[in-house]
Short mmCIF file of C-alpha atoms in Angstrom, two decimals:
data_model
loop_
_atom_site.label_atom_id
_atom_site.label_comp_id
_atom_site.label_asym_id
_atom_site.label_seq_id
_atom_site.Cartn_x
_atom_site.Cartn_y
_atom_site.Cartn_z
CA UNK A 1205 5.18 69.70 112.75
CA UNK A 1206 4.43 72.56 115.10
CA UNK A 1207 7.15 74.15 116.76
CA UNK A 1208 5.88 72.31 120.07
CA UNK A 1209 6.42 69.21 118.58
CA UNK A 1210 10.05 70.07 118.18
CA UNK A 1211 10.41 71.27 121.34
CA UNK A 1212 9.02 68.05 123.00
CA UNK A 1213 11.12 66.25 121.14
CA UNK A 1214 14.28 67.62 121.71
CA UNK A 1215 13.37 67.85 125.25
CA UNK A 1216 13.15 63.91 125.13
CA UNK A 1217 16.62 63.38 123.75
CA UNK A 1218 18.00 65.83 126.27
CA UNK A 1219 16.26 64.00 129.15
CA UNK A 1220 17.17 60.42 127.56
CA UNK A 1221 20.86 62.14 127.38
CA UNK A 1222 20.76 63.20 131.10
CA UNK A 1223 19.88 59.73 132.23
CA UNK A 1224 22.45 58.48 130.08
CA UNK A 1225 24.84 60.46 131.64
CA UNK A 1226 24.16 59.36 134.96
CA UNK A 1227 24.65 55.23 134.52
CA UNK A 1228 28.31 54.83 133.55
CA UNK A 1229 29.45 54.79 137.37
CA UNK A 1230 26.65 52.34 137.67
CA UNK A 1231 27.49 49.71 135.43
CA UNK A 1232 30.27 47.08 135.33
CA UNK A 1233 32.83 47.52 132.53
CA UNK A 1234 31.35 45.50 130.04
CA UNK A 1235 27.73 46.82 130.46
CA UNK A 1236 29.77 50.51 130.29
CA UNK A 1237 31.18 48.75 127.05
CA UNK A 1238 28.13 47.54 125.60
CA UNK A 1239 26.07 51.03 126.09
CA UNK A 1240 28.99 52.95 124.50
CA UNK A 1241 29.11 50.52 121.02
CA UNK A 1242 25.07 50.92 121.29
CA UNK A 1243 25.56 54.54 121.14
CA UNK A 1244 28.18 54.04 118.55
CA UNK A 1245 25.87 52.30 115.93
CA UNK A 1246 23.18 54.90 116.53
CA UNK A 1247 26.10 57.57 115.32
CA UNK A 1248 26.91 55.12 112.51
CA UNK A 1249 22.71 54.18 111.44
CA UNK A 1250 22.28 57.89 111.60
CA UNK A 1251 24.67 59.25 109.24
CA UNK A 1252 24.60 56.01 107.04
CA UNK A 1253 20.62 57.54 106.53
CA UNK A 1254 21.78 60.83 105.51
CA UNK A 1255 23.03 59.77 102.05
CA UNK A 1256 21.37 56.91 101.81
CA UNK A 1257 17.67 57.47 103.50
CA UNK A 1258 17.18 61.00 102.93
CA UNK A 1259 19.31 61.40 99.66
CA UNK A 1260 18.29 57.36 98.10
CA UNK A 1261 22.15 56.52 97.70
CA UNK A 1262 22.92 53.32 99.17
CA UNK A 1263 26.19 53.16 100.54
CA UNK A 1264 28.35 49.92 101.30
CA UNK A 1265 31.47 52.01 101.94
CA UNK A 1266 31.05 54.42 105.08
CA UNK A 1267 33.03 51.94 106.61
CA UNK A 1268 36.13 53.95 105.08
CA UNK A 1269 35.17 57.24 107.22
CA UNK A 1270 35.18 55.48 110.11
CA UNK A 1271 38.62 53.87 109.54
CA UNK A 1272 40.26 57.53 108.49
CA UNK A 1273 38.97 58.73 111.86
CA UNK A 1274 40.17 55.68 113.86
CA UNK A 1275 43.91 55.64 112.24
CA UNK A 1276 44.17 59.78 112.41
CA UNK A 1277 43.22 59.26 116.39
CA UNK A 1278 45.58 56.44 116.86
CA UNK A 1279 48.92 58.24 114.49
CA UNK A 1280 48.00 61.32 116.48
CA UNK A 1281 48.04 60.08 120.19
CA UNK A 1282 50.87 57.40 119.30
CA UNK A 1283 53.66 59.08 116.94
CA UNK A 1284 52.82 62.65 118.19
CA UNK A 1285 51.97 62.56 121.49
CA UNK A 1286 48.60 64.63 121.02
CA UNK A 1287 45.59 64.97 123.46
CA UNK A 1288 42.99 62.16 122.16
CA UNK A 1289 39.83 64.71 122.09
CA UNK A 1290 41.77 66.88 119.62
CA UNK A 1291 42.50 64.34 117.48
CA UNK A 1292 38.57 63.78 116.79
CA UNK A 1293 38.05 67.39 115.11
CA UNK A 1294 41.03 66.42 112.80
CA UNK A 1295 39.40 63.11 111.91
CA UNK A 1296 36.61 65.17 111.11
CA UNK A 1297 38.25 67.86 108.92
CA UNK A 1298 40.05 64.86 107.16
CA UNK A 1299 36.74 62.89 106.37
CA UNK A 1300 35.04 65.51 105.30
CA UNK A 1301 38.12 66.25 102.89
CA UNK A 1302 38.60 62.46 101.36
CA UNK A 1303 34.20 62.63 101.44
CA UNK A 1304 34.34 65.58 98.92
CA UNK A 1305 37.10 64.15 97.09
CA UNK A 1306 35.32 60.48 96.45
CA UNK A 1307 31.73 61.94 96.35
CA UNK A 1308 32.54 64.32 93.91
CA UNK A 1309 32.87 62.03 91.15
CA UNK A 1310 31.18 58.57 92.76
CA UNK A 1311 27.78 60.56 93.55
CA UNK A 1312 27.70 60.85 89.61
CA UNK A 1313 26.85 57.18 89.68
CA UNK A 1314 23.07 55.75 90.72
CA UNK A 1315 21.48 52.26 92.19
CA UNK A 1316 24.26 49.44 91.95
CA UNK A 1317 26.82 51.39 90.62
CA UNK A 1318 27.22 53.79 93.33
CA UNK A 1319 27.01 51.36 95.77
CA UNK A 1320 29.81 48.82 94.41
CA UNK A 1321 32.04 52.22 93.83
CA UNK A 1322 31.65 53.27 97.43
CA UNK A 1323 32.66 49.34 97.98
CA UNK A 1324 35.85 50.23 95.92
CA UNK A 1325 36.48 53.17 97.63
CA UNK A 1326 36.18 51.69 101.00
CA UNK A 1327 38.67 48.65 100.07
CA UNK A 1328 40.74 51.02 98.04
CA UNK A 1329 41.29 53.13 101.34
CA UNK A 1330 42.04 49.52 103.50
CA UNK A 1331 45.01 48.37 101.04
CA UNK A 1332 46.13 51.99 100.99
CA UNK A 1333 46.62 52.11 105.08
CA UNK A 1334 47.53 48.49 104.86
CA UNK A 1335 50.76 49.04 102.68
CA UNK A 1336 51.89 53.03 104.42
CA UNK A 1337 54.29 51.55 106.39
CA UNK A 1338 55.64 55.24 107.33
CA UNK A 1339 52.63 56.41 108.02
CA UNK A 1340 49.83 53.80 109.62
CA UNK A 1341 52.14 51.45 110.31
CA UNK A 1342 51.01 49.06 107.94
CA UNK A 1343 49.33 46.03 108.79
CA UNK A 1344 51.28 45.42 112.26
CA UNK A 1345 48.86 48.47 113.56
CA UNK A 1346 49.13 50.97 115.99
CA UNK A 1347 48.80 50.78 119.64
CA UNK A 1348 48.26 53.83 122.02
CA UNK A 1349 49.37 54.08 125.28
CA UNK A 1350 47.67 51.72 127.81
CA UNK A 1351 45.11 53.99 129.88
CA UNK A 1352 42.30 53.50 131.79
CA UNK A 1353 39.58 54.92 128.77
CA UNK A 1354 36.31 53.53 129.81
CA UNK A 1355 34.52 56.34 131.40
CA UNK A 1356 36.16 59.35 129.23
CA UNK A 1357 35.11 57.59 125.94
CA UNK A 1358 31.45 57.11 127.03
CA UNK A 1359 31.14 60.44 127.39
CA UNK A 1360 32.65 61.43 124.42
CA UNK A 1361 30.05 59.05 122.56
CA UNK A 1362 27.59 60.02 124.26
CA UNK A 1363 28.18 63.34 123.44
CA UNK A 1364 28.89 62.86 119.76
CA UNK A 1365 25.67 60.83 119.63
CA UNK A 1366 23.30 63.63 121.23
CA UNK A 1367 24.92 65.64 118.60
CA UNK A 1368 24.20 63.59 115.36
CA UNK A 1369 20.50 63.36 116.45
CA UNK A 1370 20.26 66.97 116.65
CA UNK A 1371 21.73 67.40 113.69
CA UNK A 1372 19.64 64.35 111.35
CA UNK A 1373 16.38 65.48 113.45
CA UNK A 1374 17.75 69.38 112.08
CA UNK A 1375 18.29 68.22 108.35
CA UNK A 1376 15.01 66.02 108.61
CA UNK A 1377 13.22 68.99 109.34
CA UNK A 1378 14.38 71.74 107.08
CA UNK A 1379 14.33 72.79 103.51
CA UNK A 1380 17.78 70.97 103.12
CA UNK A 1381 16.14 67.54 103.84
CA UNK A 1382 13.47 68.44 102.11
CA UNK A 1383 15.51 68.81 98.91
CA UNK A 1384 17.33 65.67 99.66
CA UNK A 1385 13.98 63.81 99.71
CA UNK A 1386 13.03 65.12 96.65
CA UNK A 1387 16.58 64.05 94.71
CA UNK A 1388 15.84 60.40 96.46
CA UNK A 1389 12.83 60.71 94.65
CA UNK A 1390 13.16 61.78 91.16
CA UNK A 1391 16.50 63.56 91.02
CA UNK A 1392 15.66 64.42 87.10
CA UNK A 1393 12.38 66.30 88.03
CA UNK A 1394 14.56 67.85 91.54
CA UNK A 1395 16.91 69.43 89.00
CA UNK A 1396 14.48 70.31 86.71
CA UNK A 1397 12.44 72.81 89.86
CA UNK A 1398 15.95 74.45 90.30
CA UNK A 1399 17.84 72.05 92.75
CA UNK A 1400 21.45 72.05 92.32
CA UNK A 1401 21.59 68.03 92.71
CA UNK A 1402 25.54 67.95 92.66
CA UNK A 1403 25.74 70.46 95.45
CA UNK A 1404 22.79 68.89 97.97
CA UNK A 1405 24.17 64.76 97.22
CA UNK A 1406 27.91 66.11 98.02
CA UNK A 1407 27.02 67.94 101.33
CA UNK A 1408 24.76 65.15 102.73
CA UNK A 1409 27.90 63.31 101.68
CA UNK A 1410 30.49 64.64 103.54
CA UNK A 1411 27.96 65.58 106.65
CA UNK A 1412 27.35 61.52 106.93
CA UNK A 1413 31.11 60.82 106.32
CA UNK A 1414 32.14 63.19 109.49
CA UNK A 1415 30.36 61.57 112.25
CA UNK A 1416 31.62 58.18 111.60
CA UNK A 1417 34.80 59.80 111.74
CA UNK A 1418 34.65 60.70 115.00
CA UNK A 1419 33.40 57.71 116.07
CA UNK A 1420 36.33 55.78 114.84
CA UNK A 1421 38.74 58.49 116.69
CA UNK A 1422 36.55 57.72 119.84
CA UNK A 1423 36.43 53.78 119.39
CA UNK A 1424 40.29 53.90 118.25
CA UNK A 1425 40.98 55.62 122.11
CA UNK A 1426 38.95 52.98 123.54
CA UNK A 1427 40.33 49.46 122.61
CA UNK A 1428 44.20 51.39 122.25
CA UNK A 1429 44.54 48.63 119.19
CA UNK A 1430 43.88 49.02 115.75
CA UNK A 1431 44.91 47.56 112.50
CA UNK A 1432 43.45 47.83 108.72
CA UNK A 1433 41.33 45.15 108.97
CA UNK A 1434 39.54 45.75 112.45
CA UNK A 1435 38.45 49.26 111.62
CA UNK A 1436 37.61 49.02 107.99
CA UNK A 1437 35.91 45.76 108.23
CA UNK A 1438 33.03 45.85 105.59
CA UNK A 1439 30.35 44.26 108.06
CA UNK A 1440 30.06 47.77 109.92
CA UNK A 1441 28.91 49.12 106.84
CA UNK A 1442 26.43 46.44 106.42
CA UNK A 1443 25.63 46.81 109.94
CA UNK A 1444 25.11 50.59 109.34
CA UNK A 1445 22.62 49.86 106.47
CA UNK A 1446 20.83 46.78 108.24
CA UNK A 1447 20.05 49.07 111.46
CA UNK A 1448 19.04 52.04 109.52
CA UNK A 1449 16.34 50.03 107.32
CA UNK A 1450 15.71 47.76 110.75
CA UNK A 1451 14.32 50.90 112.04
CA UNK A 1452 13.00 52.77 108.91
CA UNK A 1453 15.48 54.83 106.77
CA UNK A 1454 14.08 58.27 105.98
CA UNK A 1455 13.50 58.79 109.34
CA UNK A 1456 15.46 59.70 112.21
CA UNK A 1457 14.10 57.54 114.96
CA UNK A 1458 14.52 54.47 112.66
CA UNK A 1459 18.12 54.02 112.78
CA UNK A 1460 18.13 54.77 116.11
CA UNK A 1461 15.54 52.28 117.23
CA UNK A 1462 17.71 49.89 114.80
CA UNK A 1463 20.60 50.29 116.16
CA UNK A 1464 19.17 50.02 119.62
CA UNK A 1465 17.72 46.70 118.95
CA UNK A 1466 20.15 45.04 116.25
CA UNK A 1467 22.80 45.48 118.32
CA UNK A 1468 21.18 44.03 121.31
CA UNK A 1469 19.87 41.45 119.26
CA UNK A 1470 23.43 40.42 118.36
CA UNK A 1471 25.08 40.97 121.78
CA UNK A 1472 22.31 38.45 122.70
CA UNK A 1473 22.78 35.54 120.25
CA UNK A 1474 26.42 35.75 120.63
CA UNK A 1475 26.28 34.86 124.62
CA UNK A 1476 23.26 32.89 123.95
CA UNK A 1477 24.08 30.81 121.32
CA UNK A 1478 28.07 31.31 120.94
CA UNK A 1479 28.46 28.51 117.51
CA UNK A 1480 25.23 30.01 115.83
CA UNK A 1481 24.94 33.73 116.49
CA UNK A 1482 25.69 34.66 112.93
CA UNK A 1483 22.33 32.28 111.79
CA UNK A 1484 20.41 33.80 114.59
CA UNK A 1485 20.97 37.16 113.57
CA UNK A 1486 20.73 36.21 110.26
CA UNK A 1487 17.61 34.82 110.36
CA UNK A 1488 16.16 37.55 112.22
CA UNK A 1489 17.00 40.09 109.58
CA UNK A 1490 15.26 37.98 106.87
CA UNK A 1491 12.18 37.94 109.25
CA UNK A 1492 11.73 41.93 109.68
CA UNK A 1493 12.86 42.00 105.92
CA UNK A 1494 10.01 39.69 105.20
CA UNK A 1495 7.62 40.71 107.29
CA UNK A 1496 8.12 44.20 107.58
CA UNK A 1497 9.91 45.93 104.27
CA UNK A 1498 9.57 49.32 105.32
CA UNK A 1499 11.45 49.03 108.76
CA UNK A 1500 9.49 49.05 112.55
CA UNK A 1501 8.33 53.16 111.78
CA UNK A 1502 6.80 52.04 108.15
CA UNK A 1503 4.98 49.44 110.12
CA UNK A 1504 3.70 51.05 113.38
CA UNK A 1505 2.86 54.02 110.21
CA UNK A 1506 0.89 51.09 108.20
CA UNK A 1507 -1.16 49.83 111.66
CA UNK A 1508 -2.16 53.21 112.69
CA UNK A 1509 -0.07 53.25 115.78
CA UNK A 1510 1.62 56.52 115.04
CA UNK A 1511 1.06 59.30 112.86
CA UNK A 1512 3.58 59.62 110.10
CA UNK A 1513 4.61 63.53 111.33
CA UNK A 1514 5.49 62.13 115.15
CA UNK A 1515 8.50 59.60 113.56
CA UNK A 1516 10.33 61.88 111.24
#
């Protein structure tokens, strides 16, 4: 891509962030709500794609990230008394410290085994909370301090989620994704040009274990409830996943265009249809799986709508 083709398209997520800014006084409280967990599951799609989509490690544990960052938020603002926002950059710091120390030997693994271990690891981390009574509270939870949150947290989300498409669009287009695409694709021959495998897979690690981090510290702030198994519920990892091939993994406007329209999708056949939203959304995940493998971008690529340089 030329270096105008960059520049449009940052230009269009800073414009679609401006006029994102600009609705929360707009909207009720649950359409305020229902933008921010949008903008939450782009955050989540996103990084899921990092490791898995740009490096070929499927994942069905990221849901443990964003549980670390929800409970360090919540012990933070409740037992200490500390300023929510700061809380977020330690959520971070400790993701990206339990990400090097599970990646480090669980990126060893490949296919199936790699993703059951990051199942392990996510579970592991649940009981673990569950059972620190001294520390998380165990499985009575923690709540924060009752506080208007609404409007602060959409920003913060918004904010977080401007940043995490800068920074997939960034590793998409640089010789660091480039790498990673070549591990996803034959990490054997990768190695064998001179890429350090070990040290690529663990950084794309820890980068897609920080933002769901913060996006647990922000979602934690918001509801001012959380317990073990509310934030490291095993169906936002699958949701992660779903969204991210939804859209087209690989690519950075595929999880976001996932998460955009799963998510609406499933706010829709749960009002719609309250006793059969989970076939609804079932079914429509076998239909796109059926019908179109390689996510909405691998399609619109396939018909000739788009060239394959103006979606990644």
């Amino acid at each position: 891509m030329t270096w105008r083709e960059h520049l449009r398209n940052l230009a269009l997520v800073a414009l679609c962030g401006f006029a994102l800014a600009l609705l929360p006084s707009a909207l009720s409280v649950y359409l305020r709500s229902f933008m921010l967990f949008t903008m939450m599951y782009v955050v989540l799609a996103l990084s899921w794609n990092i490791i898995s989509g740009f490096t070929g490690y499927t994942s069905f544990g990221h849901v443990a990230f964003y549980g670390i960052g929800a409970y360090v938020c919540a012990i933070l603002v409740a037992d200490y008394g500390w300023f929510w926002l700061y809380t977020l950059a330690v959520g971070a710091g400790v993701a990206a410290l339990v990400g090097i120390a599970i990646g480090y030997p669980v990126l060893r693994l490949k296919g199936p085994y790699f993703a059951i271990a990051m199942l392990g690891a996510a579970e592991g981390t649940r009981v673990v909370v569950a059972v620190w009574d001294s520390l998380t509270h165990g499985g009575l939870g923690i709540s924060l301090p009752s506080a208007e949150t609404s409007m602060e947290t959409y920003y913060a989300m918004l904010a977080l989620m401007l940043l995490t498409i800068a920074v997939a669009y960034a590793v998409g287009h640089s010789r660091f994704g480039v790498r990673l695409n070549a591990i996803r694709e034959d990490e054997g021959a990768a190695e064998a040009l001179g890429i350090n495998a070990t040290l690529y897979k663990l950084a794309a690690f820890v980068l897609s274990a920080v933002f769901p981090a913060v996006a647990g510290g922000i979602q934690a702030y918001k509801v001012l409830y959380i317990d073990p198994p509310s934030v490291f519920f095993v169906q936002i990892t699958i949701a992660m996943a779903l969204m991210s091939m939804l859209g087209g993994k690989g690519t950075v406007i595929g999880p976001i265009l996932g998460a955009v329209l799963l998510y609406t999708a499933q706010e829709l056949t749960w009002v719609n249809f309250p006793t059969a939203h989970l076939i609804a959304y079932g079914l429509f995940i076998v239909l796109v799986a059926r019908f179109m493998p390689r996510g909405l971008v691998g399609f619109a690529i396939d018909q000739g709508w788009v060239r394959k340089g103006m979606v990644h």
